[in-house]
GROMACS .gro file of C-alpha atoms in nm:
model
  474
    1UNK     CA    1   4.350   8.553  13.779
    2UNK     CA    2   4.201   8.354  14.073
    3UNK     CA    3   4.390   8.044  13.959
    4UNK     CA    4   4.718   8.236  13.965
    5UNK     CA    5   4.629   8.368  14.311
    6UNK     CA    6   4.566   8.015  14.437
    7UNK     CA    7   4.895   7.886  14.293
    8UNK     CA    8   5.088   8.181  14.436
    9UNK     CA    9   4.928   8.129  14.777
   10UNK     CA   10   5.031   7.764  14.792
   11UNK     CA   11   5.367   7.790  14.618
   12UNK     CA   12   5.665   7.665  14.823
   13UNK     CA   13   5.928   7.925  14.905
   14UNK     CA   14   6.291   7.830  14.866
   15UNK     CA   15   6.424   7.474  14.861
   16UNK     CA   16   6.181   7.221  15.013
   17UNK     CA   17   6.299   7.052  15.327
   18UNK     CA   18   6.118   6.764  15.485
   19UNK     CA   19   6.230   6.867  15.832
   20UNK     CA   20   6.112   7.226  15.798
   21UNK     CA   21   5.787   7.160  15.604
   22UNK     CA   22   5.473   7.269  15.788
   23UNK     CA   23   5.298   7.013  16.008
   24UNK     CA   24   4.916   6.977  15.965
   25UNK     CA   25   4.724   7.074  16.279
   26UNK     CA   26   4.492   6.821  16.432
   27UNK     CA   27   4.140   6.899  16.302
   28UNK     CA   28   3.821   6.738  16.425
   29UNK     CA   29   3.492   6.705  16.242
   30UNK     CA   30   3.626   6.731  15.887
   31UNK     CA   31   3.396   6.535  15.657
   32UNK     CA   32   3.392   6.715  15.323
   33UNK     CA   33   3.107   6.652  15.079
   34UNK     CA   34   3.339   6.740  14.791
   35UNK     CA   35   3.680   6.582  14.830
   36UNK     CA   36   3.946   6.844  14.897
   37UNK     CA   37   4.303   6.735  14.831
   38UNK     CA   38   4.531   6.646  15.119
   39UNK     CA   39   4.842   6.619  14.904
   40UNK     CA   40   4.982   6.932  15.063
   41UNK     CA   41   5.043   6.753  15.390
   42UNK     CA   42   5.404   6.718  15.492
   43UNK     CA   43   5.588   6.387  15.447
   44UNK     CA   44   5.596   6.148  15.738
   45UNK     CA   45   5.851   6.271  15.992
   46UNK     CA   46   6.188   6.096  15.956
   47UNK     CA   47   6.105   5.933  15.619
   48UNK     CA   48   6.336   6.011  15.329
   49UNK     CA   49   6.179   6.224  15.059
   50UNK     CA   50   6.334   6.335  14.731
   51UNK     CA   51   6.280   6.702  14.639
   52UNK     CA   52   6.129   6.601  14.304
   53UNK     CA   53   5.871   6.375  14.466
   54UNK     CA   54   5.785   6.646  14.716
   55UNK     CA   55   5.726   6.899  14.436
   56UNK     CA   56   5.511   6.651  14.247
   57UNK     CA   57   5.305   6.595  14.558
   58UNK     CA   58   5.257   6.970  14.609
   59UNK     CA   59   5.165   7.023  14.244
   60UNK     CA   60   4.917   6.737  14.260
   61UNK     CA   61   4.761   6.907  14.561
   62UNK     CA   62   4.733   7.239  14.378
   63UNK     CA   63   4.575   7.073  14.076
   64UNK     CA   64   4.325   6.891  14.296
   65UNK     CA   65   4.233   7.210  14.483
   66UNK     CA   66   4.192   7.408  14.162
   67UNK     CA   67   3.983   7.132  14.010
   68UNK     CA   68   3.756   7.139  14.313
   69UNK     CA   69   3.722   7.517  14.289
   70UNK     CA   70   3.648   7.492  13.918
   71UNK     CA   71   3.372   7.237  13.975
   72UNK     CA   72   3.211   7.438  14.254
   73UNK     CA   73   3.222   7.769  14.068
   74UNK     CA   74   3.084   7.602  13.755
   75UNK     CA   75   2.790   7.473  13.957
   76UNK     CA   76   2.731   7.818  14.101
   77UNK     CA   77   2.730   7.985  13.758
   78UNK     CA   78   2.440   7.760  13.651
   79UNK     CA   79   2.216   7.928  13.909
   80UNK     CA   80   2.008   8.215  13.776
   81UNK     CA   81   1.818   8.329  14.086
   82UNK     CA   82   1.904   8.407  14.445
   83UNK     CA   83   1.678   8.124  14.559
   84UNK     CA   84   1.897   7.873  14.378
   85UNK     CA   85   2.236   8.044  14.428
   86UNK     CA   86   2.223   8.086  14.806
   87UNK     CA   87   2.180   7.714  14.893
   88UNK     CA   88   2.448   7.622  14.639
   89UNK     CA   89   2.693   7.869  14.792
   90UNK     CA   90   2.623   7.748  15.145
   91UNK     CA   91   2.663   7.379  15.054
   92UNK     CA   92   2.983   7.440  14.854
   93UNK     CA   93   3.141   7.634  15.141
   94UNK     CA   94   3.050   7.356  15.384
   95UNK     CA   95   3.228   7.109  15.156
   96UNK     CA   96   3.540   7.323  15.140
   97UNK     CA   97   3.572   7.373  15.515
   98UNK     CA   98   3.447   7.027  15.609
   99UNK     CA   99   3.136   7.133  15.800
  100UNK     CA  100   2.801   6.958  15.807
  101UNK     CA  101   2.571   7.250  15.890
  102UNK     CA  102   2.554   7.624  15.846
  103UNK     CA  103   2.353   7.934  15.770
  104UNK     CA  104   2.376   8.218  15.522
  105UNK     CA  105   2.241   8.567  15.582
  106UNK     CA  106   2.183   8.795  15.283
  107UNK     CA  107   2.150   9.157  15.390
  108UNK     CA  108   2.290   9.413  15.141
  109UNK     CA  109   2.460   9.708  15.305
  110UNK     CA  110   2.274   9.961  15.088
  111UNK     CA  111   1.945   9.859  15.250
  112UNK     CA  112   1.778   9.798  14.916
  113UNK     CA  113   1.702   9.432  14.991
  114UNK     CA  114   1.611   9.164  14.952
  115UNK     CA  115   1.713   9.015  15.288
  116UNK     CA  116   1.705   8.640  15.344
  117UNK     CA  117   1.833   8.381  15.588
  118UNK     CA  118   1.871   8.018  15.484
  119UNK     CA  119   2.008   7.716  15.665
  120UNK     CA  120   2.196   7.398  15.580
  121UNK     CA  121   2.106   7.107  15.805
  122UNK     CA  122   1.913   7.345  16.031
  123UNK     CA  123   1.538   7.346  16.084
  124UNK     CA  124   1.340   7.668  16.077
  125UNK     CA  125   1.309   7.666  16.457
  126UNK     CA  126   1.685   7.615  16.493
  127UNK     CA  127   1.751   7.916  16.272
  128UNK     CA  128   1.512   8.105  16.495
  129UNK     CA  129   1.721   8.019  16.800
  130UNK     CA  130   2.034   8.153  16.632
  131UNK     CA  131   1.855   8.471  16.525
  132UNK     CA  132   1.757   8.542  16.887
  133UNK     CA  133   2.123   8.609  16.968
  134UNK     CA  134   2.235   8.974  16.979
  135UNK     CA  135   2.379   9.063  16.641
  136UNK     CA  136   2.697   9.200  16.794
  137UNK     CA  137   2.760   8.861  16.958
  138UNK     CA  138   2.749   8.670  16.629
  139UNK     CA  139   3.014   8.664  16.359
  140UNK     CA  140   2.764   8.730  16.080
  141UNK     CA  141   2.612   9.021  16.276
  142UNK     CA  142   2.954   9.182  16.315
  143UNK     CA  143   3.011   9.148  15.940
  144UNK     CA  144   2.672   9.292  15.847
  145UNK     CA  145   2.693   9.581  16.092
  146UNK     CA  146   3.045   9.671  15.977
  147UNK     CA  147   3.195   9.658  16.324
  148UNK     CA  148   3.573   9.709  16.360
  149UNK     CA  149   3.792   9.418  16.249
  150UNK     CA  150   3.492   9.243  16.094
  151UNK     CA  151   3.603   9.228  15.734
  152UNK     CA  152   3.798   8.902  15.762
  153UNK     CA  153   3.690   8.539  15.821
  154UNK     CA  154   3.644   8.443  16.184
  155UNK     CA  155   3.701   8.100  16.334
  156UNK     CA  156   3.562   7.989  16.670
  157UNK     CA  157   3.730   7.649  16.715
  158UNK     CA  158   3.594   7.580  17.065
  159UNK     CA  159   3.274   7.769  17.143
  160UNK     CA  160   3.205   7.588  17.470
  161UNK     CA  161   3.557   7.649  17.599
  162UNK     CA  162   3.586   8.012  17.491
  163UNK     CA  163   3.555   8.217  17.808
  164UNK     CA  164   3.543   8.545  17.617
  165UNK     CA  165   3.233   8.446  17.422
  166UNK     CA  166   2.887   8.575  17.506
  167UNK     CA  167   2.724   8.314  17.736
  168UNK     CA  168   2.409   8.323  17.523
  169UNK     CA  169   2.612   8.198  17.226
  170UNK     CA  170   2.722   7.898  17.427
  171UNK     CA  171   2.364   7.831  17.537
  172UNK     CA  172   2.241   7.822  17.177
  173UNK     CA  173   2.538   7.609  17.073
  174UNK     CA  174   2.459   7.353  17.342
  175UNK     CA  175   2.089   7.352  17.247
  176UNK     CA  176   2.160   7.297  16.878
  177UNK     CA  177   2.455   7.065  16.930
  178UNK     CA  178   2.743   7.245  16.762
  179UNK     CA  179   3.083   7.318  16.917
  180UNK     CA  180   3.274   7.527  16.660
  181UNK     CA  181   3.209   7.763  16.372
  182UNK     CA  182   3.377   7.932  16.081
  183UNK     CA  183   3.234   8.255  15.936
  184UNK     CA  184   3.307   8.407  15.596
  185UNK     CA  185   3.192   8.755  15.490
  186UNK     CA  186   3.047   8.806  15.142
  187UNK     CA  187   3.132   9.139  14.983
  188UNK     CA  188   3.245   9.304  14.660
  189UNK     CA  189   3.421   9.632  14.597
  190UNK     CA  190   3.131   9.767  14.392
  191UNK     CA  191   2.834   9.649  14.600
  192UNK     CA  192   2.996   9.648  14.944
  193UNK     CA  193   2.875   9.406  15.209
  194UNK     CA  194   2.617   9.157  15.084
  195UNK     CA  195   2.596   8.907  15.369
  196UNK     CA  196   2.783   8.636  15.552
  197UNK     CA  197   2.800   8.259  15.572
  198UNK     CA  198   2.863   8.062  15.891
  199UNK     CA  199   2.948   7.691  15.896
  200UNK     CA  200   2.906   7.482  16.209
  201UNK     CA  201   3.097   7.181  16.341
  202UNK     CA  202   2.957   6.919  16.577
  203UNK     CA  203   3.281   6.908  16.779
  204UNK     CA  204   3.573   7.148  16.840
  205UNK     CA  205   3.741   7.201  16.504
  206UNK     CA  206   3.914   7.455  16.283
  207UNK     CA  207   3.961   7.434  15.906
  208UNK     CA  208   4.312   7.396  15.768
  209UNK     CA  209   4.488   7.701  15.631
  210UNK     CA  210   4.455   7.556  15.283
  211UNK     CA  211   4.079   7.506  15.331
  212UNK     CA  212   4.042   7.864  15.455
  213UNK     CA  213   4.221   7.988  15.146
  214UNK     CA  214   4.000   7.783  14.914
  215UNK     CA  215   3.677   7.904  15.071
  216UNK     CA  216   3.797   8.266  15.056
  217UNK     CA  217   3.871   8.233  14.684
  218UNK     CA  218   3.533   8.071  14.630
  219UNK     CA  219   3.357   8.337  14.839
  220UNK     CA  220   3.507   8.619  14.630
  221UNK     CA  221   3.373   8.461  14.313
  222UNK     CA  222   3.038   8.381  14.476
  223UNK     CA  223   2.995   8.738  14.604
  224UNK     CA  224   3.037   8.877  14.252
  225UNK     CA  225   2.779   8.628  14.126
  226UNK     CA  226   2.539   8.718  14.407
  227UNK     CA  227   2.580   9.088  14.332
  228UNK     CA  228   2.473   9.029  13.971
  229UNK     CA  229   2.173   8.819  14.074
  230UNK     CA  230   2.079   9.076  14.337
  231UNK     CA  231   2.073   9.353  14.080
  232UNK     CA  232   1.870   9.133  13.844
  233UNK     CA  233   1.617   9.052  14.114
  234UNK     CA  234   1.578   9.419  14.199
  235UNK     CA  235   1.513   9.502  13.835
  236UNK     CA  236   1.254   9.224  13.820
  237UNK     CA  237   1.087   9.350  14.137
  238UNK     CA  238   1.070   9.703  13.997
  239UNK     CA  239   0.922   9.571  13.671
  240UNK     CA  240   0.661   9.371  13.861
  241UNK     CA  241   0.572   9.673  14.075
  242UNK     CA  242   0.544   9.890  13.763
  243UNK     CA  243   0.319   9.631  13.599
  244UNK     CA  244   0.091   9.624  13.904
  245UNK     CA  245   0.063  10.004  13.895
  246UNK     CA  246  -0.062   9.980  13.537
  247UNK     CA  247  -0.342   9.743  13.638
  248UNK     CA  248  -0.663   9.833  13.829
  249UNK     CA  249  -0.604   9.919  14.191
  250UNK     CA  250  -0.946   9.778  14.282
  251UNK     CA  251  -1.230   9.611  14.097
  252UNK     CA  252  -1.573   9.779  14.061
  253UNK     CA  253  -1.879   9.663  14.253
  254UNK     CA  254  -2.177   9.603  14.027
  255UNK     CA  255  -2.505   9.446  14.146
  256UNK     CA  256  -2.543   9.087  14.029
  257UNK     CA  257  -2.177   9.004  13.981
  258UNK     CA  258  -1.868   8.961  14.198
  259UNK     CA  259  -1.516   8.997  14.061
  260UNK     CA  260  -1.170   8.877  14.153
  261UNK     CA  261  -0.839   8.902  13.968
  262UNK     CA  262  -0.496   8.746  13.995
  263UNK     CA  263  -0.182   8.867  13.820
  264UNK     CA  264   0.168   8.718  13.822
  265UNK     CA  265   0.443   8.904  13.638
  266UNK     CA  266   0.720   8.727  13.447
  267UNK     CA  267   1.079   8.776  13.570
  268UNK     CA  268   1.165   9.008  13.281
  269UNK     CA  269   0.827   9.181  13.284
  270UNK     CA  270   0.550   9.103  13.037
  271UNK     CA  271   0.254   9.273  12.879
  272UNK     CA  272  -0.050   9.083  13.011
  273UNK     CA  273  -0.340   9.280  13.154
  274UNK     CA  274  -0.690   9.248  13.293
  275UNK     CA  275  -0.949   9.520  13.340
  276UNK     CA  276  -1.302   9.576  13.467
  277UNK     CA  277  -1.482   9.900  13.384
  278UNK     CA  278  -1.827  10.007  13.509
  279UNK     CA  279  -2.047  10.132  13.224
  280UNK     CA  280  -2.381  10.316  13.214
  281UNK     CA  281  -2.693  10.118  13.304
  282UNK     CA  282  -2.515   9.895  13.558
  283UNK     CA  283  -2.328   9.733  13.272
  284UNK     CA  284  -1.972   9.613  13.295
  285UNK     CA  285  -1.683   9.594  13.052
  286UNK     CA  286  -1.435   9.312  13.112
  287UNK     CA  287  -1.112   9.264  12.923
  288UNK     CA  288  -0.794   9.060  12.924
  289UNK     CA  289  -0.509   9.080  12.678
  290UNK     CA  290  -0.140   9.057  12.614
  291UNK     CA  291   0.099   9.289  12.431
  292UNK     CA  292   0.364   9.093  12.245
  293UNK     CA  293   0.723   9.092  12.370
  294UNK     CA  294   0.870   9.135  12.715
  295UNK     CA  295   1.054   9.390  12.922
  296UNK     CA  296   0.988   9.762  12.964
  297UNK     CA  297   0.866   9.810  12.606
  298UNK     CA  298   0.598   9.544  12.651
  299UNK     CA  299   0.490   9.702  12.979
  300UNK     CA  300   0.461  10.042  12.813
  301UNK     CA  301   0.263   9.895  12.523
  302UNK     CA  302   0.034   9.716  12.764
  303UNK     CA  303  -0.038  10.041  12.947
  304UNK     CA  304  -0.124  10.222  12.624
  305UNK     CA  305  -0.348   9.941  12.497
  306UNK     CA  306  -0.536   9.907  12.823
  307UNK     CA  307  -0.591  10.283  12.843
  308UNK     CA  308  -0.710  10.290  12.482
  309UNK     CA  309  -0.947   9.999  12.534
  310UNK     CA  310  -1.103  10.172  12.835
  311UNK     CA  311  -1.166  10.483  12.627
  312UNK     CA  312  -1.325  10.286  12.343
  313UNK     CA  313  -1.536  10.086  12.590
  314UNK     CA  314  -1.682  10.407  12.733
  315UNK     CA  315  -1.772  10.530  12.384
  316UNK     CA  316  -1.905  10.208  12.229
  317UNK     CA  317  -1.873   9.939  12.491
  318UNK     CA  318  -2.194   9.758  12.396
  319UNK     CA  319  -2.031   9.662  12.064
  320UNK     CA  320  -1.720   9.452  12.143
  321UNK     CA  321  -1.625   9.422  11.774
  322UNK     CA  322  -1.612   9.800  11.737
  323UNK     CA  323  -1.404   9.829  12.056
  324UNK     CA  324  -1.144   9.582  11.931
  325UNK     CA  325  -1.142   9.734  11.582
  326UNK     CA  326  -1.057  10.073  11.730
  327UNK     CA  327  -0.791   9.910  11.948
  328UNK     CA  328  -0.638   9.743  11.643
  329UNK     CA  329  -0.616  10.081  11.467
  330UNK     CA  330  -0.447  10.231  11.775
  331UNK     CA  331  -0.194   9.948  11.780
  332UNK     CA  332  -0.107   9.987  11.411
  333UNK     CA  333  -0.056  10.361  11.451
  334UNK     CA  334   0.145  10.355  11.776
  335UNK     CA  335   0.313  10.012  11.768
  336UNK     CA  336   0.344   9.913  11.400
  337UNK     CA  337   0.592   9.636  11.472
  338UNK     CA  338   0.398   9.480  11.761
  339UNK     CA  339   0.104   9.241  11.780
  340UNK     CA  340  -0.134   9.180  12.066
  341UNK     CA  341  -0.414   8.951  12.170
  342UNK     CA  342  -0.725   9.081  12.343
  343UNK     CA  343  -1.070   8.979  12.456
  344UNK     CA  344  -1.342   9.226  12.545
  345UNK     CA  345  -1.680   9.136  12.698
  346UNK     CA  346  -1.984   9.359  12.750
  347UNK     CA  347  -2.178   9.227  13.050
  348UNK     CA  348  -2.523   9.309  13.182
  349UNK     CA  349  -2.525   9.135  13.521
  350UNK     CA  350  -2.892   9.207  13.584
  351UNK     CA  351  -2.987   9.004  13.276
  352UNK     CA  352  -2.686   8.769  13.307
  353UNK     CA  353  -2.587   8.826  12.945
  354UNK     CA  354  -2.238   8.859  12.799
  355UNK     CA  355  -2.147   8.974  12.449
  356UNK     CA  356  -1.780   8.928  12.366
  357UNK     CA  357  -1.525   8.938  12.087
  358UNK     CA  358  -1.171   8.811  12.084
  359UNK     CA  359  -0.862   8.884  11.878
  360UNK     CA  360  -0.641   8.576  11.875
  361UNK     CA  361  -0.726   8.517  12.240
  362UNK     CA  362  -0.811   8.199  12.431
  363UNK     CA  363  -1.185   8.148  12.496
  364UNK     CA  364  -1.334   8.212  12.842
  365UNK     CA  365  -1.425   7.918  13.064
  366UNK     CA  366  -1.759   7.905  13.245
  367UNK     CA  367  -1.782   7.677  13.546
  368UNK     CA  368  -2.053   7.590  13.798
  369UNK     CA  369  -2.206   7.295  13.978
  370UNK     CA  370  -2.372   7.158  13.663
  371UNK     CA  371  -2.126   7.240  13.389
  372UNK     CA  372  -1.771   7.339  13.308
  373UNK     CA  373  -1.714   7.431  12.945
  374UNK     CA  374  -1.528   7.671  12.722
  375UNK     CA  375  -1.735   7.944  12.559
  376UNK     CA  376  -1.751   7.890  12.184
  377UNK     CA  377  -1.589   8.187  12.014
  378UNK     CA  378  -1.500   8.244  11.651
  379UNK     CA  379  -1.145   8.209  11.526
  380UNK     CA  380  -0.969   8.542  11.481
  381UNK     CA  381  -0.622   8.681  11.426
  382UNK     CA  382  -0.430   8.881  11.687
  383UNK     CA  383  -0.438   9.258  11.660
  384UNK     CA  384  -0.174   9.399  11.427
  385UNK     CA  385  -0.142   9.083  11.215
  386UNK     CA  386  -0.382   9.177  10.935
  387UNK     CA  387  -0.438   9.505  10.746
  388UNK     CA  388  -0.785   9.526  10.897
  389UNK     CA  389  -0.901   9.319  11.191
  390UNK     CA  390  -1.260   9.198  11.206
  391UNK     CA  391  -1.440   8.908  11.373
  392UNK     CA  392  -1.802   8.849  11.476
  393UNK     CA  393  -1.910   8.868  11.836
  394UNK     CA  394  -2.078   8.592  12.035
  395UNK     CA  395  -2.339   8.606  12.310
  396UNK     CA  396  -2.397   8.365  12.594
  397UNK     CA  397  -2.580   8.358  12.926
  398UNK     CA  398  -2.412   8.228  13.241
  399UNK     CA  399  -2.644   8.061  13.490
  400UNK     CA  400  -2.695   8.182  13.845
  401UNK     CA  401  -2.399   8.077  14.061
  402UNK     CA  402  -2.165   8.021  13.769
  403UNK     CA  403  -1.823   8.180  13.737
  404UNK     CA  404  -1.671   8.292  13.409
  405UNK     CA  405  -1.291   8.282  13.391
  406UNK     CA  406  -1.109   8.520  13.157
  407UNK     CA  407  -0.735   8.445  13.135
  408UNK     CA  408  -0.430   8.520  12.924
  409UNK     CA  409  -0.221   8.269  12.731
  410UNK     CA  410   0.050   8.289  12.997
  411UNK     CA  411  -0.159   8.059  13.218
  412UNK     CA  412  -0.145   7.793  12.947
  413UNK     CA  413   0.219   7.851  12.853
  414UNK     CA  414   0.343   7.819  13.211
  415UNK     CA  415   0.217   7.461  13.228
  416UNK     CA  416   0.495   7.359  12.987
  417UNK     CA  417   0.245   7.124  12.818
  418UNK     CA  418   0.105   7.121  12.465
  419UNK     CA  419  -0.189   7.350  12.391
  420UNK     CA  420  -0.444   7.068  12.405
  421UNK     CA  421  -0.299   6.935  12.729
  422UNK     CA  422  -0.293   7.284  12.883
  423UNK     CA  423  -0.659   7.342  12.795
  424UNK     CA  424  -0.748   7.001  12.938
  425UNK     CA  425  -0.562   7.080  13.260
  426UNK     CA  426  -0.743   7.414  13.290
  427UNK     CA  427  -1.081   7.250  13.231
  428UNK     CA  428  -1.007   6.981  13.491
  429UNK     CA  429  -0.894   7.242  13.743
  430UNK     CA  430  -1.214   7.446  13.705
  431UNK     CA  431  -1.436   7.137  13.719
  432UNK     CA  432  -1.261   7.027  14.038
  433UNK     CA  433  -1.330   7.340  14.240
  434UNK     CA  434  -1.483   7.224  14.572
  435UNK     CA  435  -1.844   7.322  14.627
  436UNK     CA  436  -1.755   7.522  14.937
  437UNK     CA  437  -1.527   7.749  14.730
  438UNK     CA  438  -1.762   7.819  14.439
  439UNK     CA  439  -1.933   8.107  14.619
  440UNK     CA  440  -1.613   8.313  14.616
  441UNK     CA  441  -1.458   8.409  14.279
  442UNK     CA  442  -1.122   8.473  14.448
  443UNK     CA  443  -1.121   8.121  14.593
  444UNK     CA  444  -1.210   7.981  14.251
  445UNK     CA  445  -0.921   8.172  14.090
  446UNK     CA  446  -0.675   8.055  14.356
  447UNK     CA  447  -0.782   7.692  14.323
  448UNK     CA  448  -0.744   7.703  13.946
  449UNK     CA  449  -0.395   7.852  13.970
  450UNK     CA  450  -0.285   7.589  14.222
  451UNK     CA  451  -0.428   7.304  14.015
  452UNK     CA  452  -0.300   7.421  13.677
  453UNK     CA  453   0.043   7.519  13.809
  454UNK     CA  454   0.124   7.276  14.093
  455UNK     CA  455   0.486   7.398  14.098
  456UNK     CA  456   0.365   7.745  14.190
  457UNK     CA  457   0.253   8.053  14.000
  458UNK     CA  458   0.501   8.272  14.190
  459UNK     CA  459   0.821   8.096  14.089
  460UNK     CA  460   1.063   8.364  13.973
  461UNK     CA  461   1.212   8.149  13.696
  462UNK     CA  462   0.880   8.108  13.517
  463UNK     CA  463   0.848   8.275  13.177
  464UNK     CA  464   0.536   8.468  13.077
  465UNK     CA  465   0.281   8.676  13.266
  466UNK     CA  466  -0.043   8.541  13.405
  467UNK     CA  467  -0.365   8.743  13.418
  468UNK     CA  468  -0.681   8.577  13.547
  469UNK     CA  469  -1.015   8.753  13.590
  470UNK     CA  470  -1.305   8.568  13.755
  471UNK     CA  471  -1.667   8.694  13.740
  472UNK     CA  472  -1.930   8.513  13.946
  473UNK     CA  473  -2.290   8.586  13.852
  474UNK     CA  474  -2.559   8.576  14.122
   0.00000   0.00000   0.00000
């Protein structure tokens, strides 16, 4: 449908005539990153031109323009997050209008967020200068505020020579070294106003009519794509917030041990959890686990399993095998088609003893100034995989000043490495914690996350939850 619109927009009306064909305006500062066809320019004045050759030239121009649009929209469709789509949109629009710099402001009209401002060829401080301008004096501000006559693109071909422009706009233009701008609103019928893009020229300039048409067609497609990604990001944010509500709001304070936890939700929502429960006699129950699957069902299963484990820990927390056996029975009765991994540890900080059992879960890692090693645990199947789960418990004693790390498999999976390589990376990260950070379990957890996942634990395109629970024993 957009292809037909582009052809109809550029189609010649009536019999072509070299003398009456439109003359291209003089445009300064056009240096397109993606070549945009110039075949639509009129023949040289006074030169003979056959109608057939003129039509071929126009058709070649249409084909080139449509090819450019196809390539740019194809690149945009490969983006799956707002963080990747917004820069792609801004760069593609700059190529279409022949600008070298620009900014894009995302600010949905419904107020539901998220709101972002990104720049192309502009430093953070330069964006700050532009944002100091009154919104009503900027083209993007007029779009976002829905002021009258603000639903169409706006060109400012000569900012320094425009007497009707707010003087502050000229001051910022002089400071940043741009002399013209072209602004394009981003909106859809269903979502309304989403934002606006503004492209900047280093000298007085105005895009050709054909370029304006191309960027409008591209912007309509891009706005629909942004609306879908916006809805997806909101769903992910709601899932992450729901997951956080299912986890402990704060960790207990027990003499002899200090706790810290870190949790990163997957984009689609996962079922990883951590928990710390005070028990009679200044004891402490620690657990980490993961309900299989993803999405709302995994979140719901995680909430039920964590609540069940807390109940069993209160009743028989000193026996980790019994706690996990009861949890396995709960899983088979309530989630017969789901499996889960779990690790439960009964700690007595005053004696620095830990008794733990695991069901298909990765072993804890104990780290201090003199050693960094994985706790030897017995092999066991995940919960829900066998008719009756059972595995022996193990006991170990952390030394004073050591930190025990309990983590879910998501930490290993997010490395993208093999299992052995992921374990080696985790071991190296824990062994490399600086001495000054070892007193704080939160600092230890943060260092491990940064070292194991150098690309960032918060990247929205990462698959799998992360739950990390650090316990430092005094």
